[in-house]
Short mmCIF file of C-alpha atoms in Angstrom, two decimals:
data_model
loop_
_atom_site.label_atom_id
_atom_site.label_comp_id
_atom_site.label_asym_id
_atom_site.label_seq_id
_atom_site.Cartn_x
_atom_site.Cartn_y
_atom_site.Cartn_z
CA UNK A 22 -11.42 30.82 11.16
CA UNK A 23 -12.08 30.88 7.40
CA UNK A 24 -8.34 30.93 6.73
CA UNK A 25 -7.85 27.89 8.99
CA UNK A 26 -10.59 25.91 7.19
CA UNK A 27 -9.07 26.77 3.81
CA UNK A 28 -5.69 25.55 5.05
CA UNK A 29 -7.19 22.24 6.18
CA UNK A 30 -8.93 21.74 2.86
CA UNK A 31 -5.71 22.48 1.00
CA UNK A 32 -3.99 19.76 3.00
CA UNK A 33 -6.71 17.36 1.84
CA UNK A 34 -6.00 18.27 -1.77
CA UNK A 35 -2.26 17.79 -1.27
CA UNK A 36 -2.78 14.38 0.30
CA UNK A 37 -5.09 13.36 -2.53
CA UNK A 38 -2.54 14.42 -5.13
CA UNK A 39 0.19 12.51 -3.31
CA UNK A 40 -1.93 9.35 -3.23
CA UNK A 41 -2.81 9.58 -6.93
CA UNK A 42 0.79 10.19 -7.94
CA UNK A 43 1.89 7.26 -5.80
CA UNK A 44 -0.61 4.95 -7.51
CA UNK A 45 0.47 6.22 -10.92
CA UNK A 46 4.06 5.32 -10.04
CA UNK A 47 3.13 1.68 -9.44
CA UNK A 48 3.86 -0.82 -12.24
CA UNK A 49 0.82 -1.39 -14.45
CA UNK A 50 1.66 -3.63 -17.43
CA UNK A 51 -1.26 -4.29 -19.77
CA UNK A 52 -1.26 -8.09 -19.47
CA UNK A 53 -4.67 -8.00 -17.73
CA UNK A 54 -6.17 -5.36 -20.01
CA UNK A 55 -9.00 -7.74 -21.02
CA UNK A 56 -10.33 -7.45 -17.46
CA UNK A 57 -9.99 -3.67 -17.17
CA UNK A 58 -13.12 -1.53 -16.89
CA UNK A 59 -12.96 1.52 -19.11
CA UNK A 60 -12.36 4.68 -17.10
CA UNK A 61 -12.60 2.95 -13.70
CA UNK A 62 -9.92 4.71 -11.64
CA UNK A 63 -6.77 2.60 -11.23
CA UNK A 64 -8.44 -0.67 -12.13
CA UNK A 65 -5.37 -1.78 -14.08
CA UNK A 66 -3.09 -1.13 -11.10
CA UNK A 67 -5.25 -3.23 -8.78
CA UNK A 68 -5.49 -6.05 -11.33
CA UNK A 69 -1.70 -6.16 -11.48
CA UNK A 70 -1.13 -5.84 -7.74
CA UNK A 71 -3.58 -8.42 -6.39
CA UNK A 72 -4.25 -11.97 -7.50
CA UNK A 73 -7.43 -11.88 -5.40
CA UNK A 74 -8.68 -8.74 -7.17
CA UNK A 75 -8.15 -10.50 -10.53
CA UNK A 76 -9.79 -13.71 -9.36
CA UNK A 77 -12.83 -11.83 -8.11
CA UNK A 78 -13.26 -10.07 -11.45
CA UNK A 79 -12.93 -13.37 -13.32
CA UNK A 80 -15.47 -15.10 -11.06
CA UNK A 81 -17.93 -12.23 -11.42
CA UNK A 82 -17.70 -12.27 -15.20
CA UNK A 83 -18.04 -16.08 -15.18
CA UNK A 84 -21.44 -15.87 -13.47
CA UNK A 85 -22.62 -13.42 -16.13
CA UNK A 86 -21.73 -10.29 -14.22
CA UNK A 87 -21.86 -6.97 -16.06
CA UNK A 88 -20.69 -3.44 -15.38
CA UNK A 89 -22.41 -0.28 -16.57
CA UNK A 90 -20.32 2.88 -16.94
CA UNK A 91 -22.92 5.28 -15.55
CA UNK A 92 -22.37 8.10 -13.12
CA UNK A 93 -23.13 6.65 -9.71
CA UNK A 94 -23.02 8.58 -6.46
CA UNK A 95 -22.00 6.93 -3.22
CA UNK A 96 -25.55 7.14 -1.87
CA UNK A 97 -27.13 5.64 -4.99
CA UNK A 98 -24.51 2.93 -5.07
CA UNK A 99 -25.18 1.94 -1.45
CA UNK A 100 -28.96 2.36 -1.38
CA UNK A 101 -30.41 1.79 -4.85
CA UNK A 102 -28.26 -0.82 -6.56
CA UNK A 103 -29.59 -4.35 -6.22
CA UNK A 104 -27.11 -6.64 -4.43
CA UNK A 105 -28.66 -9.63 -6.16
CA UNK A 106 -28.53 -8.37 -9.75
CA UNK A 107 -25.37 -9.03 -11.74
CA UNK A 108 -25.12 -5.49 -13.06
CA UNK A 109 -22.99 -2.96 -11.19
CA UNK A 110 -22.87 0.73 -12.05
CA UNK A 111 -19.59 2.60 -11.70
CA UNK A 112 -18.60 6.18 -12.41
CA UNK A 113 -16.20 6.37 -15.40
CA UNK A 114 -14.13 9.06 -13.74
CA UNK A 115 -10.49 8.27 -14.51
CA UNK A 116 -10.03 11.08 -17.05
CA UNK A 117 -11.65 13.59 -14.68
CA UNK A 118 -9.47 12.41 -11.83
CA UNK A 119 -6.29 12.70 -13.91
CA UNK A 120 -7.34 16.18 -15.07
CA UNK A 121 -7.71 17.24 -11.44
CA UNK A 122 -4.30 15.79 -10.60
CA UNK A 123 -2.61 17.61 -13.49
CA UNK A 124 -4.52 20.91 -13.63
CA UNK A 125 -7.69 21.05 -11.57
CA UNK A 126 -5.98 21.30 -8.19
CA UNK A 127 -4.91 24.83 -9.17
CA UNK A 128 -8.44 26.23 -9.63
CA UNK A 129 -9.74 28.55 -6.95
CA UNK A 130 -12.33 26.10 -5.67
CA UNK A 131 -10.14 23.00 -5.80
CA UNK A 132 -11.49 21.65 -2.51
CA UNK A 133 -15.06 21.77 -3.80
CA UNK A 134 -13.97 20.14 -7.06
CA UNK A 135 -12.33 17.33 -5.12
CA UNK A 136 -15.38 16.82 -2.90
CA UNK A 137 -17.63 16.62 -5.95
CA UNK A 138 -15.30 14.19 -7.70
CA UNK A 139 -14.86 11.82 -4.79
CA UNK A 140 -18.60 11.73 -4.11
CA UNK A 141 -18.94 9.68 -7.28
CA UNK A 142 -15.89 7.45 -6.78
CA UNK A 143 -16.34 5.93 -3.32
CA UNK A 144 -17.72 2.47 -4.09
CA UNK A 145 -15.41 -0.55 -3.96
CA UNK A 146 -16.20 -2.66 -7.03
CA UNK A 147 -14.25 -5.52 -5.46
CA UNK A 148 -16.63 -5.54 -2.49
CA UNK A 149 -19.74 -5.19 -4.63
CA UNK A 150 -18.91 -7.95 -7.08
CA UNK A 151 -17.95 -10.30 -4.24
CA UNK A 152 -21.47 -10.01 -2.85
CA UNK A 153 -22.87 -11.29 -6.15
CA UNK A 154 -20.34 -14.13 -6.31
CA UNK A 155 -20.91 -15.29 -2.74
CA UNK A 156 -24.69 -15.53 -3.11
CA UNK A 157 -24.00 -18.24 -5.69
CA UNK A 158 -21.33 -20.02 -3.70
CA UNK A 159 -23.36 -20.33 -0.51
CA UNK A 160 -26.05 -23.01 -0.07
CA UNK A 161 -29.69 -21.86 -0.51
CA UNK A 162 -31.21 -19.56 2.12
CA UNK A 163 -33.35 -20.78 5.06
CA UNK A 164 -37.09 -20.22 5.46
CA UNK A 165 -37.17 -18.88 9.01
CA UNK A 166 -36.80 -15.06 9.28
CA UNK A 167 -34.39 -15.20 12.23
CA UNK A 168 -32.24 -17.74 10.41
CA UNK A 169 -32.32 -15.48 7.37
CA UNK A 170 -30.67 -12.71 9.37
CA UNK A 171 -27.92 -15.15 10.40
CA UNK A 172 -27.48 -16.12 6.75
CA UNK A 173 -27.12 -12.50 5.61
CA UNK A 174 -24.63 -11.77 8.41
CA UNK A 175 -22.59 -14.82 7.45
CA UNK A 176 -22.49 -13.70 3.81
CA UNK A 177 -21.48 -10.18 4.82
CA UNK A 178 -18.73 -11.58 7.03
CA UNK A 179 -17.31 -13.48 4.06
CA UNK A 180 -17.29 -10.33 1.92
CA UNK A 181 -15.57 -8.35 4.69
CA UNK A 182 -12.99 -11.12 5.11
CA UNK A 183 -12.20 -10.93 1.39
CA UNK A 184 -11.76 -7.15 1.72
CA UNK A 185 -9.08 -7.73 4.34
CA UNK A 186 -7.40 -10.54 2.41
CA UNK A 187 -7.09 -8.33 -0.66
CA UNK A 188 -5.65 -5.52 1.46
CA UNK A 189 -3.09 -7.99 2.83
CA UNK A 190 -2.01 -8.82 -0.72
CA UNK A 191 -1.52 -5.12 -1.47
CA UNK A 192 0.50 -4.54 1.71
CA UNK A 193 0.09 -1.87 4.36
CA UNK A 194 1.43 1.15 2.46
CA UNK A 195 -0.29 0.46 -0.86
CA UNK A 196 -3.59 -0.61 0.70
CA UNK A 197 -3.75 2.53 2.86
CA UNK A 198 -3.34 4.62 -0.27
CA UNK A 199 -6.13 2.81 -2.11
CA UNK A 200 -8.32 3.00 0.98
CA UNK A 201 -7.87 6.77 1.19
CA UNK A 202 -8.87 6.96 -2.48
CA UNK A 203 -12.02 4.96 -1.51
CA UNK A 204 -11.27 2.23 -4.08
CA UNK A 205 -11.07 -0.41 -1.34
CA UNK A 206 -12.67 -0.43 2.09
CA UNK A 207 -9.99 -1.78 4.42
CA UNK A 208 -6.19 -1.52 4.81
CA UNK A 209 -3.72 -4.36 5.26
CA UNK A 210 -2.81 -5.57 8.73
CA UNK A 211 0.26 -5.02 10.85
CA UNK A 212 0.86 -8.75 11.28
CA UNK A 213 2.43 -11.12 8.77
CA UNK A 214 -0.02 -14.03 8.70
CA UNK A 215 -0.62 -13.52 4.99
CA UNK A 216 3.02 -14.51 4.43
CA UNK A 217 2.65 -17.82 6.25
CA UNK A 218 1.47 -21.09 4.70
CA UNK A 219 -1.90 -21.19 2.96
CA UNK A 220 -3.23 -23.41 5.77
CA UNK A 221 -2.15 -21.00 8.50
CA UNK A 222 -3.42 -17.96 6.63
CA UNK A 223 -6.78 -19.60 6.07
CA UNK A 224 -7.06 -20.25 9.83
CA UNK A 225 -6.32 -16.57 10.37
CA UNK A 226 -9.02 -15.59 7.86
CA UNK A 227 -11.50 -17.85 9.63
CA UNK A 228 -10.67 -15.94 12.80
CA UNK A 229 -11.49 -12.69 11.02
CA UNK A 230 -14.67 -14.21 9.61
CA UNK A 231 -15.91 -15.42 12.98
CA UNK A 232 -15.07 -12.16 14.78
CA UNK A 233 -16.89 -10.19 12.07
CA UNK A 234 -19.87 -12.52 12.27
CA UNK A 235 -20.02 -12.18 16.06
CA UNK A 236 -19.98 -8.40 15.69
CA UNK A 237 -22.82 -8.45 13.16
CA UNK A 238 -24.77 -10.81 15.40
CA UNK A 239 -24.61 -8.23 18.19
CA UNK A 240 -22.04 -9.83 20.48
CA UNK A 241 -20.34 -7.39 22.84
CA UNK A 242 -16.90 -6.47 21.55
CA UNK A 243 -15.24 -7.34 24.85
CA UNK A 244 -16.47 -10.94 24.55
CA UNK A 245 -15.41 -11.63 20.98
CA UNK A 246 -11.84 -12.81 21.59
CA UNK A 247 -13.09 -15.39 24.10
CA UNK A 248 -15.75 -16.47 21.60
CA UNK A 249 -13.23 -16.88 18.77
CA UNK A 250 -10.92 -18.88 21.04
CA UNK A 251 -13.90 -21.11 21.84
CA UNK A 252 -15.01 -21.83 18.26
CA UNK A 253 -11.45 -21.92 16.88
CA UNK A 254 -9.31 -23.44 19.65
CA UNK A 255 -5.60 -23.64 19.05
CA UNK A 256 -3.46 -20.64 18.15
CA UNK A 257 -4.51 -17.90 20.55
CA UNK A 258 -1.94 -15.42 19.27
CA UNK A 259 -3.32 -15.82 15.76
CA UNK A 260 -6.89 -15.44 17.03
CA UNK A 261 -5.94 -12.27 18.90
CA UNK A 262 -4.49 -10.76 15.71
CA UNK A 263 -7.54 -11.81 13.70
CA UNK A 264 -9.97 -10.34 16.23
CA UNK A 265 -8.04 -7.08 16.28
CA UNK A 266 -8.61 -6.80 12.52
CA UNK A 267 -12.25 -7.84 12.83
CA UNK A 268 -12.99 -5.24 15.50
CA UNK A 269 -11.90 -2.46 13.14
CA UNK A 270 -15.29 -2.76 11.43
CA UNK A 271 -17.33 0.41 11.83
CA UNK A 272 -19.80 0.46 14.71
CA UNK A 273 -22.15 2.57 12.60
CA UNK A 274 -22.24 -0.25 10.06
CA UNK A 275 -22.63 -3.08 12.58
CA UNK A 276 -25.17 -1.36 14.83
CA UNK A 277 -27.13 0.84 12.39
CA UNK A 278 -26.58 0.35 8.65
CA UNK A 279 -26.52 -3.44 8.51
CA UNK A 280 -29.51 -4.16 10.79
CA UNK A 281 -31.54 -1.40 9.12
CA UNK A 282 -30.83 -2.83 5.66
CA UNK A 283 -31.79 -6.32 6.81
CA UNK A 284 -34.97 -5.10 8.46
CA UNK A 285 -36.09 -3.48 5.20
CA UNK A 286 -34.87 -5.97 2.62
CA UNK A 287 -34.68 -9.45 4.19
CA UNK A 288 -37.93 -10.67 2.56
CA UNK A 289 -36.97 -9.53 -0.92
CA UNK A 290 -33.45 -10.86 -0.35
CA UNK A 291 -34.88 -14.26 0.52
CA UNK A 292 -37.03 -14.33 -2.62
CA UNK A 293 -34.15 -13.31 -4.87
CA UNK A 294 -31.83 -15.86 -3.28
CA UNK A 295 -34.43 -18.56 -3.85
CA UNK A 296 -34.50 -17.63 -7.53
CA UNK A 297 -30.70 -17.74 -7.68
CA UNK A 298 -30.75 -21.24 -6.17
CA UNK A 299 -33.81 -22.54 -8.00
CA UNK A 300 -33.20 -26.12 -9.06
CA UNK A 301 -30.50 -26.64 -6.44
CA UNK A 302 -30.71 -29.87 -4.46
CA UNK A 303 -28.46 -28.54 -1.71
CA UNK A 304 -29.83 -28.17 1.79
CA UNK A 305 -30.46 -24.65 3.06
CA UNK A 306 -27.72 -23.06 5.15
CA UNK A 307 -29.26 -22.82 8.63
CA UNK A 308 -26.81 -21.16 10.98
CA UNK A 309 -27.24 -21.88 14.71
CA UNK A 310 -29.24 -19.51 16.90
CA UNK A 311 -26.26 -19.23 19.24
CA UNK A 312 -23.19 -18.03 17.29
CA UNK A 313 -20.98 -19.97 19.70
CA UNK A 314 -22.35 -23.12 18.07
CA UNK A 315 -20.52 -22.41 14.79
CA UNK A 316 -18.98 -25.70 13.77
CA UNK A 317 -15.78 -26.63 11.93
CA UNK A 318 -17.56 -29.38 9.98
CA UNK A 319 -20.51 -27.28 8.83
CA UNK A 320 -20.38 -23.47 8.82
CA UNK A 321 -16.59 -23.20 8.71
CA UNK A 322 -16.47 -25.89 6.04
CA UNK A 323 -18.76 -23.72 3.89
CA UNK A 324 -16.51 -20.71 4.53
CA UNK A 325 -13.39 -22.69 3.58
CA UNK A 326 -14.96 -23.71 0.27
CA UNK A 327 -15.66 -20.05 -0.50
CA UNK A 328 -12.12 -19.00 0.41
CA UNK A 329 -10.71 -21.82 -1.73
CA UNK A 330 -12.80 -20.64 -4.70
CA UNK A 331 -11.03 -17.29 -4.43
CA UNK A 332 -7.64 -18.99 -4.27
CA UNK A 333 -7.10 -18.41 -0.54
#
């Protein structure tokens, strides 16, 4: 049994080495070096490969966003970092990762070395900075607690939609590699809607957004395609493809992590969002109690403005 486990762990190391070497083979000219974070693994490659990744970094810096090169475990990154503060910690681990790829894989406890390394390199900076950007692009939050939960789910759905759009720009093969390296959260899709017109692709992204929102709102998965066809009538084939992508979202996240986080932090989130929007004359974003009442002229119009800000 011990020999079998060792064999499985060795396969993990081999796959990790293959992914790193593949990323290192990708073109990475230094034209975007002013946006690169020192020692963030493969930041330069992602800046070159994805216009959306670059745009997100530019928008985050424009709102005063900062990065701190401090060792940050996955658990600290997900539980202790403030989603409303424009300061994101990241582990400056590129040199360590390259050392492992060149020499470290040969040490006797290579599997343990890899596990220790990846434990500090599993946060998607793209995802994290998009949260901070979207808080500022959305209208102010509502007063009512139940409406606040809808607001937070809507914001999360936008961030998830951007994850998928960036993966589409990378393509299936490249995005799968970056996902395995935990630098992004989702892979590209099997369909080709990202290669269609901007108008068609945005409709597809709205399908992903609505299916994700319905999931976070607790709608049964079997009912979501019908719901998306109801709120976005028209291209049913496109909606079916969008829902398929949306339903890939982890059930642990939708049923446990997200509602638990909201239950603990919704009050402080509301206060911090009010501070962010202090002085704004915009009306609060009050999403309908029934998610089937999402409207093209209100909620989807807000979503389209956000997507347009990211160049989508």
